[in-house]
PDB file of C-alpha atoms in Angstrom:
ATOM      1  CA  GLY C  25     -67.510 -55.489 -54.706  1.00 54.00           C
ATOM      2  CA  ALA C  26     -65.114 -52.447 -55.973  1.00 81.00           C
ATOM      3  CA  GLY C  27     -66.707 -49.927 -58.558  1.00 92.00           C
ATOM      4  CA  VAL C  28     -65.096 -48.214 -61.483  1.00 96.00           C
ATOM      5  CA  SER C  29     -62.161 -46.412 -60.226  1.00 96.00           C
ATOM      6  CA  GLN C  30     -60.276 -43.672 -62.438  1.00 97.00           C
ATOM      7  CA  SER C  31     -56.869 -42.066 -61.650  1.00 96.00           C
ATOM      8  CA  PRO C  32     -55.819 -39.516 -61.483  1.00 97.00           C
ATOM      9  CA  ARG C  33     -58.726 -37.847 -60.162  1.00 95.00           C
ATOM     10  CA  TYR C  34     -57.166 -34.346 -60.668  1.00 96.00           C
ATOM     11  CA  LYS C  35     -54.864 -33.553 -63.812  1.00 97.00           C
ATOM     12  CA  VAL C  36     -53.458 -30.208 -64.419  1.00 98.00           C
ATOM     13  CA  ALA C  37     -51.346 -29.925 -67.422  1.00 97.00           C
ATOM     14  CA  LYS C  38     -49.748 -27.227 -69.669  1.00 97.00           C
ATOM     15  CA  ARG C  39     -50.926 -26.546 -72.832  1.00 97.00           C
ATOM     16  CA  GLY C  40     -49.529 -28.687 -75.454  1.00 97.00           C
ATOM     17  CA  GLN C  41     -48.694 -31.266 -72.885  1.00 97.00           C
ATOM     18  CA  ASP C  42     -49.629 -35.066 -73.328  1.00 98.00           C
ATOM     19  CA  VAL C  43     -51.746 -36.573 -70.823  1.00 98.00           C
ATOM     20  CA  ALA C  44     -53.062 -40.142 -69.983  1.00 98.00           C
ATOM     21  CA  LEU C  45     -56.236 -40.814 -67.846  1.00 98.00           C
ATOM     22  CA  ARG C  46     -56.620 -44.270 -66.563  1.00 98.00           C
ATOM     23  CA  CYS C  47     -60.004 -46.347 -66.107  1.00 98.00           C
ATOM     24  CA  ASP C  48     -60.427 -49.650 -64.096  1.00 97.00           C
ATOM     25  CA  PRO C  49     -63.729 -50.908 -64.684  1.00 96.00           C
ATOM     26  CA  ILE C  50     -65.717 -53.336 -62.713  1.00 95.00           C
ATOM     27  CA  SER C  51     -64.071 -56.928 -63.135  1.00 94.00           C
ATOM     28  CA  GLY C  52     -66.272 -58.968 -65.655  1.00 91.00           C
ATOM     29  CA  HIS C  53     -67.567 -55.946 -67.253  1.00 92.00           C
ATOM     30  CA  VAL C  54     -67.288 -56.542 -71.319  1.00 92.00           C
ATOM     31  CA  SER C  55     -68.436 -53.222 -72.129  1.00 92.00           C
ATOM     32  CA  LEU C  56     -66.325 -49.983 -71.557  1.00 95.00           C
ATOM     33  CA  PHE C  57     -67.155 -46.129 -72.237  1.00 96.00           C
ATOM     34  CA  TRP C  58     -65.525 -43.054 -71.933  1.00 98.00           C
ATOM     35  CA  TYR C  59     -67.534 -39.778 -71.755  1.00 98.00           C
ATOM     36  CA  GLN C  60     -66.526 -35.690 -71.407  1.00 98.00           C
ATOM     37  CA  GLN C  61     -68.365 -33.797 -69.434  1.00 95.00           C
ATOM     38  CA  ALA C  62     -68.028 -29.704 -69.612  1.00 94.00           C
ATOM     39  CA  LEU C  63     -68.568 -27.927 -66.591  1.00 90.00           C
ATOM     40  CA  GLY C  64     -72.438 -27.456 -66.189  1.00 87.00           C
ATOM     41  CA  GLN C  65     -73.184 -29.659 -68.870  1.00 91.00           C
ATOM     42  CA  GLY C  66     -74.292 -33.347 -69.629  1.00 94.00           C
ATOM     43  CA  PRO C  67     -71.876 -35.942 -70.415  1.00 96.00           C
ATOM     44  CA  GLU C  68     -71.151 -36.687 -74.078  1.00 97.00           C
ATOM     45  CA  PHE C  69     -70.035 -39.740 -75.640  1.00 97.00           C
ATOM     46  CA  LEU C  70     -66.316 -40.310 -76.724  1.00 98.00           C
ATOM     47  CA  THR C  71     -65.371 -43.877 -77.477  1.00 97.00           C
ATOM     48  CA  TYR C  72     -67.062 -47.372 -76.408  1.00 94.00           C
ATOM     49  CA  PHE C  73     -64.863 -50.834 -76.032  1.00 94.00           C
ATOM     50  CA  GLN C  74     -66.623 -54.242 -76.115  1.00 92.00           C
ATOM     51  CA  ASN C  75     -63.367 -56.591 -74.710  1.00 93.00           C
ATOM     52  CA  GLU C  76     -60.395 -55.190 -76.098  1.00 94.00           C
ATOM     53  CA  ALA C  77     -62.170 -53.976 -79.792  1.00 94.00           C
ATOM     54  CA  GLN C  78     -62.759 -50.444 -80.239  1.00 95.00           C
ATOM     55  CA  LEU C  79     -66.421 -50.690 -81.435  1.00 92.00           C
ATOM     56  CA  ASP C  80     -67.327 -46.749 -81.803  1.00 92.00           C
ATOM     57  CA  LYS C  81     -64.961 -43.907 -81.702  1.00 93.00           C
ATOM     58  CA  SER C  82     -67.022 -41.272 -83.256  1.00 93.00           C
ATOM     59  CA  GLY C  83     -67.270 -38.984 -80.449  1.00 95.00           C
ATOM     60  CA  LEU C  84     -63.679 -38.286 -80.278  1.00 96.00           C
ATOM     61  CA  PRO C  85     -63.224 -34.587 -80.996  1.00 94.00           C
ATOM     62  CA  SER C  86     -59.862 -34.994 -82.876  1.00 93.00           C
ATOM     63  CA  ASP C  87     -57.374 -37.257 -83.934  1.00 95.00           C
ATOM     64  CA  ARG C  88     -55.255 -35.534 -80.655  1.00 97.00           C
ATOM     65  CA  PHE C  89     -57.615 -38.290 -78.533  1.00 97.00           C
ATOM     66  CA  PHE C  90     -56.586 -41.950 -78.431  1.00 97.00           C
ATOM     67  CA  ALA C  91     -58.064 -44.925 -76.369  1.00 98.00           C
ATOM     68  CA  GLU C  92     -57.062 -48.159 -75.750  1.00 97.00           C
ATOM     69  CA  ARG C  93     -58.081 -51.251 -73.706  1.00 97.00           C
ATOM     70  CA  PRO C  94     -55.166 -53.941 -75.020  1.00 95.00           C
ATOM     71  CA  GLU C  95     -56.179 -56.626 -72.664  1.00 93.00           C
ATOM     72  CA  GLY C  96     -59.801 -55.902 -72.688  1.00 90.00           C
ATOM     73  CA  SER C  97     -60.067 -54.740 -68.783  1.00 94.00           C
ATOM     74  CA  VAL C  98     -58.148 -51.299 -67.823  1.00 97.00           C
ATOM     75  CA  SER C  99     -58.406 -48.817 -70.506  1.00 98.00           C
ATOM     76  CA  THR C 100     -56.202 -45.664 -70.807  1.00 98.00           C
ATOM     77  CA  LEU C 101     -57.612 -42.183 -72.838  1.00 98.00           C
ATOM     78  CA  LYS C 102     -54.700 -40.315 -74.197  1.00 98.00           C
ATOM     79  CA  ILE C 103     -54.761 -36.847 -75.064  1.00 98.00           C
ATOM     80  CA  GLN C 104     -52.051 -35.682 -77.149  1.00 97.00           C
ATOM     81  CA  ARG C 105     -50.676 -31.646 -77.316  1.00 97.00           C
ATOM     82  CA  THR C 106     -53.677 -30.763 -75.040  1.00 97.00           C
ATOM     83  CA  GLN C 107     -55.371 -27.582 -75.762  1.00 97.00           C
ATOM     84  CA  GLN C 108     -57.564 -25.664 -73.201  1.00 96.00           C
ATOM     85  CA  GLU C 109     -60.663 -26.311 -74.440  1.00 95.00           C
ATOM     86  CA  ASP C 110     -59.655 -30.050 -73.380  1.00 97.00           C
ATOM     87  CA  SER C 111     -60.528 -29.034 -69.800  1.00 97.00           C
ATOM     88  CA  ALA C 112     -63.162 -31.075 -68.726  1.00 97.00           C
ATOM     89  CA  VAL C 113     -64.247 -34.045 -66.549  1.00 96.00           C
ATOM     90  CA  TYR C 114     -63.322 -37.468 -68.492  1.00 97.00           C
ATOM     91  CA  LEU C 115     -65.755 -40.287 -67.139  1.00 97.00           C
ATOM     92  CA  CYS C 116     -65.493 -43.786 -67.516  1.00 97.00           C
ATOM     93  CA  ALA C 117     -68.585 -46.415 -67.188  1.00 96.00           C
ATOM     94  CA  SER C 118     -68.424 -49.838 -67.957  1.00 94.00           C
ATOM     95  CA  SER C 119     -71.152 -52.564 -68.191  1.00 92.00           C
ATOM     96  CA  LEU C 120     -71.624 -56.546 -67.994  1.00 88.00           C
ATOM     97  CA  SER C 121     -72.946 -56.061 -71.759  1.00 76.00           C
ATOM     98  CA  LEU C 122     -76.165 -57.913 -71.373  1.00 65.00           C
ATOM     99  CA  ALA C 123     -79.020 -57.288 -73.549  1.00 61.00           C
ATOM    100  CA  GLY C 124     -81.587 -54.747 -73.629  1.00 63.00           C
ATOM    101  CA  ILE C 125     -82.709 -52.640 -70.567  1.00 60.00           C
ATOM    102  CA  THR C 126     -80.359 -54.529 -68.000  1.00 66.00           C
ATOM    103  CA  ASP C 127     -77.660 -53.595 -69.398  1.00 79.00           C
ATOM    104  CA  THR C 128     -76.623 -50.680 -66.965  1.00 86.00           C
ATOM    105  CA  GLN C 129     -73.606 -48.153 -67.076  1.00 91.00           C
ATOM    106  CA  TYR C 130     -71.749 -47.897 -64.081  1.00 93.00           C
ATOM    107  CA  PHE C 131     -69.845 -44.445 -63.802  1.00 95.00           C
ATOM    108  CA  GLY C 132     -66.337 -43.692 -62.161  1.00 95.00           C
ATOM    109  CA  PRO C 133     -65.837 -40.686 -60.272  1.00 94.00           C
ATOM    110  CA  GLY C 134     -64.173 -39.065 -63.122  1.00 95.00           C
ATOM    111  CA  THR C 135     -60.889 -37.151 -63.919  1.00 96.00           C
ATOM    112  CA  ARG C 136     -60.908 -33.455 -63.855  1.00 96.00           C
ATOM    113  CA  LEU C 137     -58.373 -32.284 -66.270  1.00 97.00           C
ATOM    114  CA  THR C 138     -57.310 -28.728 -66.511  1.00 97.00           C
ATOM    115  CA  VAL C 139     -55.240 -27.358 -69.489  1.00 97.00           C
ATOM    116  CA  LEU C 140     -53.530 -24.213 -68.408  1.00 96.00           C
TER     117      LEU C 140
ATOM    118  CA  ALA Q  25     -79.328 -38.292 -84.213  1.00 83.00           C
ATOM    119  CA  GLN Q  26     -81.265 -38.277 -81.020  1.00 89.00           C
ATOM    120  CA  THR Q  27     -81.109 -34.887 -78.951  1.00 94.00           C
ATOM    121  CA  VAL Q  28     -82.264 -35.259 -74.922  1.00 97.00           C
ATOM    122  CA  THR Q  29     -83.517 -31.556 -73.589  1.00 97.00           C
ATOM    123  CA  GLN Q  30     -83.819 -30.436 -70.103  1.00 97.00           C
ATOM    124  CA  SER Q  31     -85.443 -27.153 -69.675  1.00 96.00           C
ATOM    125  CA  GLN Q  32     -85.081 -26.564 -66.020  1.00 97.00           C
ATOM    126  CA  PRO Q  33     -81.340 -25.866 -65.442  1.00 96.00           C
ATOM    127  CA  GLU Q  34     -82.544 -25.609 -61.820  1.00 97.00           C
ATOM    128  CA  MET Q  35     -85.064 -26.536 -59.532  1.00 97.00           C
ATOM    129  CA  SER Q  36     -86.132 -26.285 -55.592  1.00 97.00           C
ATOM    130  CA  VAL Q  37     -88.224 -28.523 -53.366  1.00 97.00           C
ATOM    131  CA  GLN Q  38     -89.316 -28.352 -49.485  1.00 98.00           C
ATOM    132  CA  GLU Q  39     -87.935 -31.360 -47.780  1.00 97.00           C
ATOM    133  CA  ALA Q  40     -91.110 -34.019 -47.557  1.00 97.00           C
ATOM    134  CA  GLU Q  41     -92.606 -32.455 -50.656  1.00 97.00           C
ATOM    135  CA  THR Q  42     -92.838 -33.682 -54.397  1.00 98.00           C
ATOM    136  CA  VAL Q  43     -90.841 -32.380 -57.188  1.00 98.00           C
ATOM    137  CA  THR Q  44     -91.191 -33.125 -60.943  1.00 98.00           C
ATOM    138  CA  LEU Q  45     -87.922 -32.662 -63.560  1.00 98.00           C
ATOM    139  CA  SER Q  46     -89.021 -32.264 -67.061  1.00 98.00           C
ATOM    140  CA  CYS Q  47     -86.968 -34.214 -70.036  1.00 98.00           C
ATOM    141  CA  THR Q  48     -88.141 -34.444 -73.590  1.00 98.00           C
ATOM    142  CA  TYR Q  49     -85.829 -36.415 -76.418  1.00 97.00           C
ATOM    143  CA  ASP Q  50     -86.156 -36.447 -80.241  1.00 96.00           C
ATOM    144  CA  THR Q  51     -85.825 -39.971 -81.728  1.00 94.00           C
ATOM    145  CA  SER Q  52     -87.040 -41.239 -85.209  1.00 92.00           C
ATOM    146  CA  GLU Q  53     -86.797 -44.805 -83.706  1.00 91.00           C
ATOM    147  CA  SER Q  54     -89.399 -47.119 -82.368  1.00 89.00           C
ATOM    148  CA  ASP Q  55     -87.368 -48.693 -79.591  1.00 89.00           C
ATOM    149  CA  TYR Q  56     -84.912 -47.294 -77.409  1.00 92.00           C
ATOM    150  CA  TYR Q  57     -84.588 -47.088 -73.629  1.00 92.00           C
ATOM    151  CA  LEU Q  58     -84.782 -44.120 -71.086  1.00 95.00           C
ATOM    152  CA  PHE Q  59     -82.537 -43.229 -67.703  1.00 95.00           C
ATOM    153  CA  TRP Q  60     -82.563 -41.105 -65.053  1.00 97.00           C
ATOM    154  CA  TYR Q  61     -79.166 -40.516 -63.195  1.00 97.00           C
ATOM    155  CA  LYS Q  62     -78.111 -38.702 -60.350  1.00 96.00           C
ATOM    156  CA  GLN Q  63     -75.057 -36.878 -59.993  1.00 94.00           C
ATOM    157  CA  PRO Q  64     -73.957 -35.859 -56.453  1.00 91.00           C
ATOM    158  CA  PRO Q  65     -71.363 -32.940 -56.254  1.00 84.00           C
ATOM    159  CA  SER Q  66     -69.008 -36.084 -55.645  1.00 73.00           C
ATOM    160  CA  ARG Q  67     -69.234 -36.525 -59.347  1.00 71.00           C
ATOM    161  CA  GLN Q  68     -69.954 -40.063 -59.295  1.00 88.00           C
ATOM    162  CA  MET Q  69     -73.063 -40.856 -61.798  1.00 93.00           C
ATOM    163  CA  ILE Q  70     -75.738 -43.120 -60.138  1.00 93.00           C
ATOM    164  CA  LEU Q  71     -78.789 -44.779 -61.927  1.00 94.00           C
ATOM    165  CA  VAL Q  72     -81.572 -43.766 -60.375  1.00 96.00           C
ATOM    166  CA  ILE Q  73     -84.370 -45.386 -62.875  1.00 95.00           C
ATOM    167  CA  ARG Q  74     -85.161 -46.839 -66.548  1.00 93.00           C
ATOM    168  CA  GLN Q  75     -87.723 -47.381 -68.717  1.00 93.00           C
ATOM    169  CA  GLU Q  76     -88.356 -49.137 -71.720  1.00 90.00           C
ATOM    170  CA  ALA Q  77     -90.043 -47.827 -74.429  1.00 90.00           C
ATOM    171  CA  TYR Q  78     -92.092 -50.526 -75.687  1.00 88.00           C
ATOM    172  CA  LYS Q  79     -93.566 -50.639 -72.087  1.00 87.00           C
ATOM    173  CA  GLN Q  80     -96.630 -48.554 -71.775  1.00 84.00           C
ATOM    174  CA  GLN Q  81     -96.251 -48.727 -67.548  1.00 90.00           C
ATOM    175  CA  ASN Q  82     -94.600 -46.052 -65.693  1.00 93.00           C
ATOM    176  CA  ALA Q  83     -91.112 -47.051 -63.831  1.00 92.00           C
ATOM    177  CA  THR Q  84     -91.219 -46.655 -60.299  1.00 93.00           C
ATOM    178  CA  GLU Q  85     -88.330 -47.413 -57.809  1.00 92.00           C
ATOM    179  CA  ASN Q  86     -89.287 -46.666 -54.200  1.00 95.00           C
ATOM    180  CA  ARG Q  87     -89.682 -42.693 -54.028  1.00 97.00           C
ATOM    181  CA  PHE Q  88     -88.632 -42.132 -57.780  1.00 97.00           C
ATOM    182  CA  SER Q  89     -91.498 -42.382 -60.637  1.00 97.00           C
ATOM    183  CA  VAL Q  90     -91.496 -41.872 -64.069  1.00 97.00           C
ATOM    184  CA  ASN Q  91     -94.175 -40.186 -66.657  1.00 96.00           C
ATOM    185  CA  PHE Q  92     -93.452 -41.561 -69.787  1.00 96.00           C
ATOM    186  CA  GLN Q  93     -95.557 -40.237 -72.818  1.00 95.00           C
ATOM    187  CA  LYS Q  94     -94.141 -41.845 -76.077  1.00 94.00           C
ATOM    188  CA  ALA Q  95     -96.270 -39.814 -78.563  1.00 94.00           C
ATOM    189  CA  ALA Q  96     -95.018 -36.411 -76.780  1.00 95.00           C
ATOM    190  CA  LYS Q  97     -91.628 -37.934 -76.551  1.00 96.00           C
ATOM    191  CA  SER Q  98     -91.417 -36.722 -72.669  1.00 97.00           C
ATOM    192  CA  PHE Q  99     -89.990 -38.449 -69.743  1.00 97.00           C
ATOM    193  CA  SER Q 100     -90.276 -36.752 -66.608  1.00 97.00           C
ATOM    194  CA  LEU Q 101     -89.067 -37.846 -63.104  1.00 98.00           C
ATOM    195  CA  LYS Q 102     -91.223 -37.859 -60.281  1.00 98.00           C
ATOM    196  CA  ILE Q 103     -89.506 -37.595 -56.640  1.00 98.00           C
ATOM    197  CA  SER Q 104     -92.054 -37.847 -53.680  1.00 98.00           C
ATOM    198  CA  ASP Q 105     -91.187 -37.004 -49.671  1.00 97.00           C
ATOM    199  CA  SER Q 106     -87.966 -35.305 -51.421  1.00 97.00           C
ATOM    200  CA  GLN Q 107     -85.018 -35.814 -48.970  1.00 97.00           C
ATOM    201  CA  LEU Q 108     -81.900 -33.755 -47.996  1.00 95.00           C
ATOM    202  CA  GLY Q 109     -79.752 -36.642 -49.896  1.00 94.00           C
ATOM    203  CA  ASP Q 110     -82.014 -36.260 -53.288  1.00 96.00           C
ATOM    204  CA  ALA Q 111     -79.892 -32.857 -53.801  1.00 96.00           C
ATOM    205  CA  ALA Q 112     -78.008 -33.154 -56.795  1.00 96.00           C
ATOM    206  CA  MET Q 113     -77.691 -33.096 -60.641  1.00 96.00           C
ATOM    207  CA  TYR Q 114     -80.098 -35.050 -62.457  1.00 98.00           C
ATOM    208  CA  PHE Q 115     -79.382 -36.009 -65.906  1.00 98.00           C
ATOM    209  CA  CYS Q 116     -81.995 -37.706 -68.459  1.00 98.00           C
ATOM    210  CA  ALA Q 117     -80.307 -40.021 -70.913  1.00 97.00           C
ATOM    211  CA  TYR Q 118     -81.546 -41.961 -73.896  1.00 96.00           C
ATOM    212  CA  ARG Q 119     -80.004 -45.060 -75.260  1.00 93.00           C
ATOM    213  CA  SER Q 120     -80.904 -46.743 -78.885  1.00 90.00           C
ATOM    214  CA  ALA Q 121     -82.253 -50.132 -78.636  1.00 86.00           C
ATOM    215  CA  TYR Q 122     -80.581 -50.944 -82.443  1.00 83.00           C
ATOM    216  CA  TYR Q 123     -77.246 -49.297 -82.687  1.00 77.00           C
ATOM    217  CA  GLY Q 124     -74.368 -49.372 -80.086  1.00 76.00           C
ATOM    218  CA  ASN Q 125     -74.966 -48.815 -76.542  1.00 84.00           C
ATOM    219  CA  LYS Q 126     -74.023 -45.345 -75.795  1.00 91.00           C
ATOM    220  CA  LEU Q 127     -76.021 -42.900 -73.782  1.00 95.00           C
ATOM    221  CA  VAL Q 128     -77.181 -39.428 -74.889  1.00 96.00           C
ATOM    222  CA  PHE Q 129     -77.452 -37.063 -72.255  1.00 97.00           C
ATOM    223  CA  GLY Q 130     -79.168 -33.768 -71.679  1.00 97.00           C
ATOM    224  CA  ALA Q 131     -77.829 -30.612 -70.143  1.00 96.00           C
ATOM    225  CA  GLY Q 132     -79.279 -31.718 -66.331  1.00 97.00           C
ATOM    226  CA  THR Q 133     -81.264 -29.851 -63.632  1.00 98.00           C
ATOM    227  CA  ILE Q 134     -79.887 -29.199 -60.231  1.00 97.00           C
ATOM    228  CA  LEU Q 135     -81.990 -29.902 -57.579  1.00 97.00           C
ATOM    229  CA  ARG Q 136     -82.100 -28.145 -54.466  1.00 97.00           C
ATOM    230  CA  VAL Q 137     -83.740 -29.300 -51.178  1.00 97.00           C
ATOM    231  CA  LYS Q 138     -84.837 -27.174 -48.404  1.00 96.00           C
ATOM    232  CA  SER Q 139     -84.957 -28.119 -44.985  1.00 93.00           C
TER     233      SER Q 139
END
């Protein structure tokens, strides 16, 4: 079946613009995660949804970052008033939310955001 | 907070040979899960292997195996019979068994495979 998809794959924004990044998880996956990956670094957690409920947003770097998943499927990560330090690859992952070790997170290809 | 450290920014291996990637982590929890993910240049992260902390037996998946040393908080990945397709960035990751499902990643190790 189809994997996790993200759009757009590349986004260039001028400093101060708002951007919206979309994630389509694997059908039936309950959990959805957003990670930020700076160049040459490992991904860092931003936020986590279980269905439509945002259970953890501890990784969002500022109040300019906002995520939603209104119907428990597609999710959007919005960044307001983008800054150069927001330039990164934004990864989305989804999982079935089974208990324990078997709850594998499947990742999308990411959106590379460049803020000029 | 948990941290994951990968001390090897880059490793090289000859095709058909064996290579070991290192990973250490810091946690005060007794139960957790550990993962190795592979990220080829196309950026799609793929799970390679996983280990439950309460299991003493090291996980294996075909050519991939781990050496899990809980007391030392070490979780290395061994790739046997290396293939050109193994070339990628490898990330070690930690997930708590108690609090949430987020993954905590190391900085990664670039693996180059020479033909």
